Short mmCIF file of C-alpha atoms in Angstrom, two decimals:
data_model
loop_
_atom_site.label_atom_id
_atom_site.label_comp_id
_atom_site.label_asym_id
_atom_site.label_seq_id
_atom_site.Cartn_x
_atom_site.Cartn_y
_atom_site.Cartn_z
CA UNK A 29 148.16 16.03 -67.51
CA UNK A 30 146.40 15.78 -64.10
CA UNK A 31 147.13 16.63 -60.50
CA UNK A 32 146.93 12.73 -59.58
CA UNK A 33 149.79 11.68 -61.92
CA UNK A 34 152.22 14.30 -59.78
CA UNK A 35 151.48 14.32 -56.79
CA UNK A 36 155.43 14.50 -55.59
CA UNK A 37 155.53 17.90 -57.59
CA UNK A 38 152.21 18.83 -56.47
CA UNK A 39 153.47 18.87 -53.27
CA UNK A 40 156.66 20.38 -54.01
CA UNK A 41 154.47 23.50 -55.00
CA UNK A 42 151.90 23.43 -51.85
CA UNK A 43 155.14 23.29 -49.88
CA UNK A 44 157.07 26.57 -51.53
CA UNK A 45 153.91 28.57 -51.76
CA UNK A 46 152.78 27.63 -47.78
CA UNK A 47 156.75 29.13 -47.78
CA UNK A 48 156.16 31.68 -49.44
CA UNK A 49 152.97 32.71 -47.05
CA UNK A 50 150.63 32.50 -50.07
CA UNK A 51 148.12 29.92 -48.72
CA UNK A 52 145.01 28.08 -50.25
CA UNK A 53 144.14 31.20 -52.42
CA UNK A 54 147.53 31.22 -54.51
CA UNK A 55 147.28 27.33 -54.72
CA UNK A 56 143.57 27.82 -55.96
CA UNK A 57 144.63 30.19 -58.17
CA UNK A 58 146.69 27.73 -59.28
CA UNK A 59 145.49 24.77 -59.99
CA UNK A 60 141.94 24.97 -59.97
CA UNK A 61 140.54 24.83 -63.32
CA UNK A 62 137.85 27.23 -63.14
CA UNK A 63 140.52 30.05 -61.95
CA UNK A 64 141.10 33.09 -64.09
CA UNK A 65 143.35 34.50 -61.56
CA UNK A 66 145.93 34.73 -64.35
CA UNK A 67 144.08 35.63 -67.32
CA UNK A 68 141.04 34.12 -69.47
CA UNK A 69 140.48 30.71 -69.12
CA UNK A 70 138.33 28.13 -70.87
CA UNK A 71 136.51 25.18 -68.27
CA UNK A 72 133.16 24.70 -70.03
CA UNK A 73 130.64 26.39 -72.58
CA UNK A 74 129.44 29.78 -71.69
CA UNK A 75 125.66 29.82 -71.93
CA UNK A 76 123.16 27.56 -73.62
CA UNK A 77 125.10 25.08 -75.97
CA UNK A 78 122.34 22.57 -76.44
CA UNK A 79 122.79 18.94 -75.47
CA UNK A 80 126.32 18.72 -75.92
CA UNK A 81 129.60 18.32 -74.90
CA UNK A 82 133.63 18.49 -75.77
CA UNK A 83 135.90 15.36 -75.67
CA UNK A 84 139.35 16.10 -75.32
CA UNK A 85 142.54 13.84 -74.47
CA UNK A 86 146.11 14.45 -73.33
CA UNK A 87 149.85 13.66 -73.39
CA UNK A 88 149.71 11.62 -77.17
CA UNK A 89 150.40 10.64 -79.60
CA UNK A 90 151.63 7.84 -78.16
CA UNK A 91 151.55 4.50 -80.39
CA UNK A 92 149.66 2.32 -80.47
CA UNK A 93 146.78 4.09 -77.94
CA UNK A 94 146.33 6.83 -79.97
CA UNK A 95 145.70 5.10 -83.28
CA UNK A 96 143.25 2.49 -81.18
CA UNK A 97 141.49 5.64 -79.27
CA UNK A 98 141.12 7.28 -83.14
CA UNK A 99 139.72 3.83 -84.31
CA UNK A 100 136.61 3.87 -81.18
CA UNK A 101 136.33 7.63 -81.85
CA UNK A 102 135.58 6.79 -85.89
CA UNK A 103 133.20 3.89 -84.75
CA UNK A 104 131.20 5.71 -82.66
CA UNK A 105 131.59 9.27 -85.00
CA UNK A 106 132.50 11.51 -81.90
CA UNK A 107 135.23 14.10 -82.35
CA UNK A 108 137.63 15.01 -79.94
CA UNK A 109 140.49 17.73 -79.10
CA UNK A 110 143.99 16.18 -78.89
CA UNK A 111 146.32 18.28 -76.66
CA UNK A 112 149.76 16.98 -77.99
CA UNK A 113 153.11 16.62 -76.28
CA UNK A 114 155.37 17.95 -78.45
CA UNK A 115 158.32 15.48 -77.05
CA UNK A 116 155.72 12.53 -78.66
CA UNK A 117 155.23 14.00 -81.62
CA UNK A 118 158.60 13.87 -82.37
CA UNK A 119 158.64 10.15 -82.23
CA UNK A 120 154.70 9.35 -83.82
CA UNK A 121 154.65 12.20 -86.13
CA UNK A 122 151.90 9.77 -88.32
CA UNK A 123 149.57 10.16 -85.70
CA UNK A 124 149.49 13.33 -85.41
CA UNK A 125 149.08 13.53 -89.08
CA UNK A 126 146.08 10.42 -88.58
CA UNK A 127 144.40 12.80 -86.01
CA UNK A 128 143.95 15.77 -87.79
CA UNK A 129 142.71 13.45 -90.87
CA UNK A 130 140.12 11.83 -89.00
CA UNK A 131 138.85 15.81 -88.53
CA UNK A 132 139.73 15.67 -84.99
CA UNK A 133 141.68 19.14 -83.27
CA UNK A 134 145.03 19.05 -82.54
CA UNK A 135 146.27 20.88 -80.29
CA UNK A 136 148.91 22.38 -77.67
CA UNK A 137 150.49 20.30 -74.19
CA UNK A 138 153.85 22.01 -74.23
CA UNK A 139 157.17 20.51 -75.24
CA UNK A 140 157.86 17.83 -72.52
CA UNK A 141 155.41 18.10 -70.25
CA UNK A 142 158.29 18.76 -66.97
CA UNK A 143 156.22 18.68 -63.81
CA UNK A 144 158.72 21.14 -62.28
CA UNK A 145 158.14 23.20 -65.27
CA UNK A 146 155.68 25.55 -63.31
CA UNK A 147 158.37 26.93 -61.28
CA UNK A 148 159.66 27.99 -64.78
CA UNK A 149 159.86 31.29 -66.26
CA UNK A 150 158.67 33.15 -68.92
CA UNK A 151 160.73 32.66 -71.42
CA UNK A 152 160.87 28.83 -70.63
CA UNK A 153 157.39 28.76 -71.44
CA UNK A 154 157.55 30.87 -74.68
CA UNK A 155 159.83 28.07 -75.99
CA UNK A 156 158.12 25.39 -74.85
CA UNK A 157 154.67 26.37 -76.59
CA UNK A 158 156.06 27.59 -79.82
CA UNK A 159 158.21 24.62 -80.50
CA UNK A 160 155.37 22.47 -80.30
CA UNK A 161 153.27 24.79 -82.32
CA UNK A 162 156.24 24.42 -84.98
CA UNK A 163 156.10 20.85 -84.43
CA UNK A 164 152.46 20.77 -85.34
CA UNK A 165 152.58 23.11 -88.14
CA UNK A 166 155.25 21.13 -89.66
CA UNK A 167 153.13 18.18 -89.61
CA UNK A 168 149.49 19.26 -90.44
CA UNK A 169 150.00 22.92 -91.76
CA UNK A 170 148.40 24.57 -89.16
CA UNK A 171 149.43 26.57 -86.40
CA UNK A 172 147.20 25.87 -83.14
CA UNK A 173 145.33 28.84 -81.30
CA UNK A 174 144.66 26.23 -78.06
CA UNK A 175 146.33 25.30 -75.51
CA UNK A 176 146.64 23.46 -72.22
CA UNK A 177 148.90 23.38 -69.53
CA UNK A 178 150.23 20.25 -68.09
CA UNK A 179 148.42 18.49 -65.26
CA UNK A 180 146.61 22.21 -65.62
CA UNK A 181 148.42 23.94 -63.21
CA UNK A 182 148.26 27.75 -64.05
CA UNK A 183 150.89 30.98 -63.23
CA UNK A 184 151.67 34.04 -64.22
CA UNK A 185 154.51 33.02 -66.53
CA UNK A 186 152.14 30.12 -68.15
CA UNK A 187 149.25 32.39 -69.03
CA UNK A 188 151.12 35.48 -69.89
CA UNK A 189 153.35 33.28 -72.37
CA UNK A 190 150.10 31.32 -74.20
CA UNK A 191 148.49 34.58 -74.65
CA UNK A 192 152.04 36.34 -76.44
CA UNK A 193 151.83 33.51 -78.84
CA UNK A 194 148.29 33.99 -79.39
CA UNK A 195 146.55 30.91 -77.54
CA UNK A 196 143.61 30.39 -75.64
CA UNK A 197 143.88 28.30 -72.25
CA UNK A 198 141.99 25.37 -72.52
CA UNK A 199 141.52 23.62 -69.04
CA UNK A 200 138.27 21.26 -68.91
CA UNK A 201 135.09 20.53 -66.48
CA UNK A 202 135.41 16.73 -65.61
CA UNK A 203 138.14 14.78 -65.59
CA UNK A 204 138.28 11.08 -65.81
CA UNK A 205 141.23 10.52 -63.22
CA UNK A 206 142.57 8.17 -66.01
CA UNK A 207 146.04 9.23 -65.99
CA UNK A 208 146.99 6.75 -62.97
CA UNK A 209 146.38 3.24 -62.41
CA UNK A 210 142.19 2.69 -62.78
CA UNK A 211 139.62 0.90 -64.61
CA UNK A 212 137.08 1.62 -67.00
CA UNK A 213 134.65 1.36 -64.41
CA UNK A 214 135.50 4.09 -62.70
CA UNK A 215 136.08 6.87 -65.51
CA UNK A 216 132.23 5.54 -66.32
CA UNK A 217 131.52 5.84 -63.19
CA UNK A 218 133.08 9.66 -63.23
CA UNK A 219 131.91 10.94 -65.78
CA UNK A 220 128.63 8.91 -67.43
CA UNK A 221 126.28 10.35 -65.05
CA UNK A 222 127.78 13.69 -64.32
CA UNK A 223 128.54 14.85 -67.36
CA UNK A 224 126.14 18.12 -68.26
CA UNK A 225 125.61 20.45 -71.45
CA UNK A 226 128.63 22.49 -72.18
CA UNK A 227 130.90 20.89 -70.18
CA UNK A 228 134.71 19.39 -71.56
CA UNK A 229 135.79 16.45 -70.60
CA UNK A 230 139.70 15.14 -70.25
CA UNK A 231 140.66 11.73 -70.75
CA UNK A 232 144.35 10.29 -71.89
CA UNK A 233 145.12 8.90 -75.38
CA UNK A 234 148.80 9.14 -74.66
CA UNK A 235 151.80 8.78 -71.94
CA UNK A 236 153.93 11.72 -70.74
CA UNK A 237 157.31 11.60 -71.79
CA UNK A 238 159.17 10.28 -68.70
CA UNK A 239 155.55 8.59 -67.32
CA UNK A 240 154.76 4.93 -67.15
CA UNK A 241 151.02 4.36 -67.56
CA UNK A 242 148.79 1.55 -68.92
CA UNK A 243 146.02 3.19 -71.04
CA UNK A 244 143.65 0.05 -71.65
CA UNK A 245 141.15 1.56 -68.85
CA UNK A 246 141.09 4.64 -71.20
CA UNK A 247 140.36 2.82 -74.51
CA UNK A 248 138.09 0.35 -73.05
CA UNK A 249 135.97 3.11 -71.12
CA UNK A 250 135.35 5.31 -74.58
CA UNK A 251 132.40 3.36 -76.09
CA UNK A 252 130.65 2.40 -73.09
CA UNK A 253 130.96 6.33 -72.15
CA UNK A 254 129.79 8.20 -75.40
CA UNK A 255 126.84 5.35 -75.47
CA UNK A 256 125.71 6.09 -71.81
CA UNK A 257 126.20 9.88 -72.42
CA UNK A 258 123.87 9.59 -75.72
CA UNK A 259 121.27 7.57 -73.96
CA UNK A 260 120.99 10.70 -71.56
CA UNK A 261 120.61 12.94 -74.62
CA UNK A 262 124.31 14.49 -75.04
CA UNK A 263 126.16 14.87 -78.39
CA UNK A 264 130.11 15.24 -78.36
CA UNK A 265 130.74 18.56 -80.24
CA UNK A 266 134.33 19.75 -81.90
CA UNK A 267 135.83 22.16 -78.67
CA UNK A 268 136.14 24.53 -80.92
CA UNK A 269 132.35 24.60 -81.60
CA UNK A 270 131.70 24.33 -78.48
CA UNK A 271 133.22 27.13 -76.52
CA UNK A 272 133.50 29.00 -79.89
CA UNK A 273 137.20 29.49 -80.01
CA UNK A 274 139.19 28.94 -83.09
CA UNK A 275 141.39 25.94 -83.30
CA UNK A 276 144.00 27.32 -85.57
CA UNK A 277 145.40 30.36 -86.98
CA UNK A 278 143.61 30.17 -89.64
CA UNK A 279 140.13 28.01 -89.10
CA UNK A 280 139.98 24.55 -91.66
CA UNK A 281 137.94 23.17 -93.65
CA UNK A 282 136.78 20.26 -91.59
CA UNK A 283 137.65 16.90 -92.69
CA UNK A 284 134.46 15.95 -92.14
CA UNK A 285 132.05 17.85 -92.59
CA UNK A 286 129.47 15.92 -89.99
CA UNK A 287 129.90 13.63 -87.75
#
């Protein structure tokens, strides 16, 4: 989902748009998360949100991670945003059904998560979000209204397709750099004493399709992080809640009603 798991295609893109005579502002535009160069985009809470903050996690379900990650989130009662591959849910269709259960959002990370797919067109991208929305629908019975792009890189063809199929583009405000080799130190050390009111955080229940990544840090880094962040006084909301978009098509009944 992040920059730091591609950098070769990363690089690839610096390269074609220095090419292309576009510069730093194009590549801003691009990749930075706060950037609405293409159309609305969703970093953080607007305004006063209270003591709180959004959870969210990328590239599941992949087994067993995700079921362990859902197992620390029900422990500690936190919910959390899942942005699902739809290439994984194709091979752990239970957890996506075991996430939605446990009241948690699912939601949208494209079909297979290619890192060349930004060079893409539109009509790639139209495919690739509404077969994983048909994937999820299948599954759960609800369509998804969010989505996020891989490693969050944004264009003209990305954005313009989400918002045809009705989505909102979800990026985040911290990021725990988990999706290459670290420890659990360091997404504590990231994120525990950084982490402000309204802001979304992005962690990594799950492994890209063609990746290769240990999540262990990840799991072992979730208590010790919602623990540090309540000693400071912060709650992890639903995203939804939070930045006060709906989840689905049509909004659920939560299944739970608190948390």
């Amino acid at each position: 989902m992040i920059l730091a798991n591609s950098a070769g295609p990363i690089l690839v893109a610096g390269s074609a748009l220095a090419a292309a005579g576009l510069g730093g502002a194009c590549a801003w535009a691009m990749i930075h998360p706060a950037s609405r160069a293409f159309g609305p985009v969703y970093h953080c809470a607007a305004g006063n949100v209270g003591p709180r903050y959004a959870l969210t996690f990328d590239d599941g379900p992949t087994d067993p991670w995700t079921g362990y990650i859902l197992d620390a989130l029900d422990d500690l009662n936190a919910p959390a945003a899942f942005f699902t591959i739809g290439a994984n849910i194709r091979r752990s269709g239970h957890l996506l059904r075991l996430i939605h259960q446990a009241g948690h959002i699912v939601a949208n990370h494209s079909l297979d998560h290619a890192h060349l797919g930004m060079f893409r067109g539109g009509r790639y991208w139209q495919r690739q979000i509404r077969s994983t929305d048909d994937l999820i629908e299948e599954l759960i019975g609800l369509r998804p209204r969010l989505f996020r792009p891989p490693m969050g890189v944004k264009t003209p063809f990305i954005c313009g397709a989400a918002r045809r199929l009705g989505h909102h583009i979800i990026t985040w405000t911290r990021r725990g750099l988990d999706g290459v080799p670290t420890e659990s130190g360091s997404i504590l050390q990231r994120l525990a004493p950084t982490t402000r009111p309204g802001d979304v955080l992005v962690l990594h229940d799950g492994i890209e399709p063609r990746g290769r990544r240990d999540p262990a840090a990840t799991l072992a880094a979730i208590r010790p992080l919602v623990v540090a962040l309540r000693d400071r006084g912060l709650e992890p909301a639903r995203l939804d809640e939070l930045l006060g978009l709906p989840a689905y098509t049509q909004q659920p009944g939560h299944a739970r009603s608190t948390r």
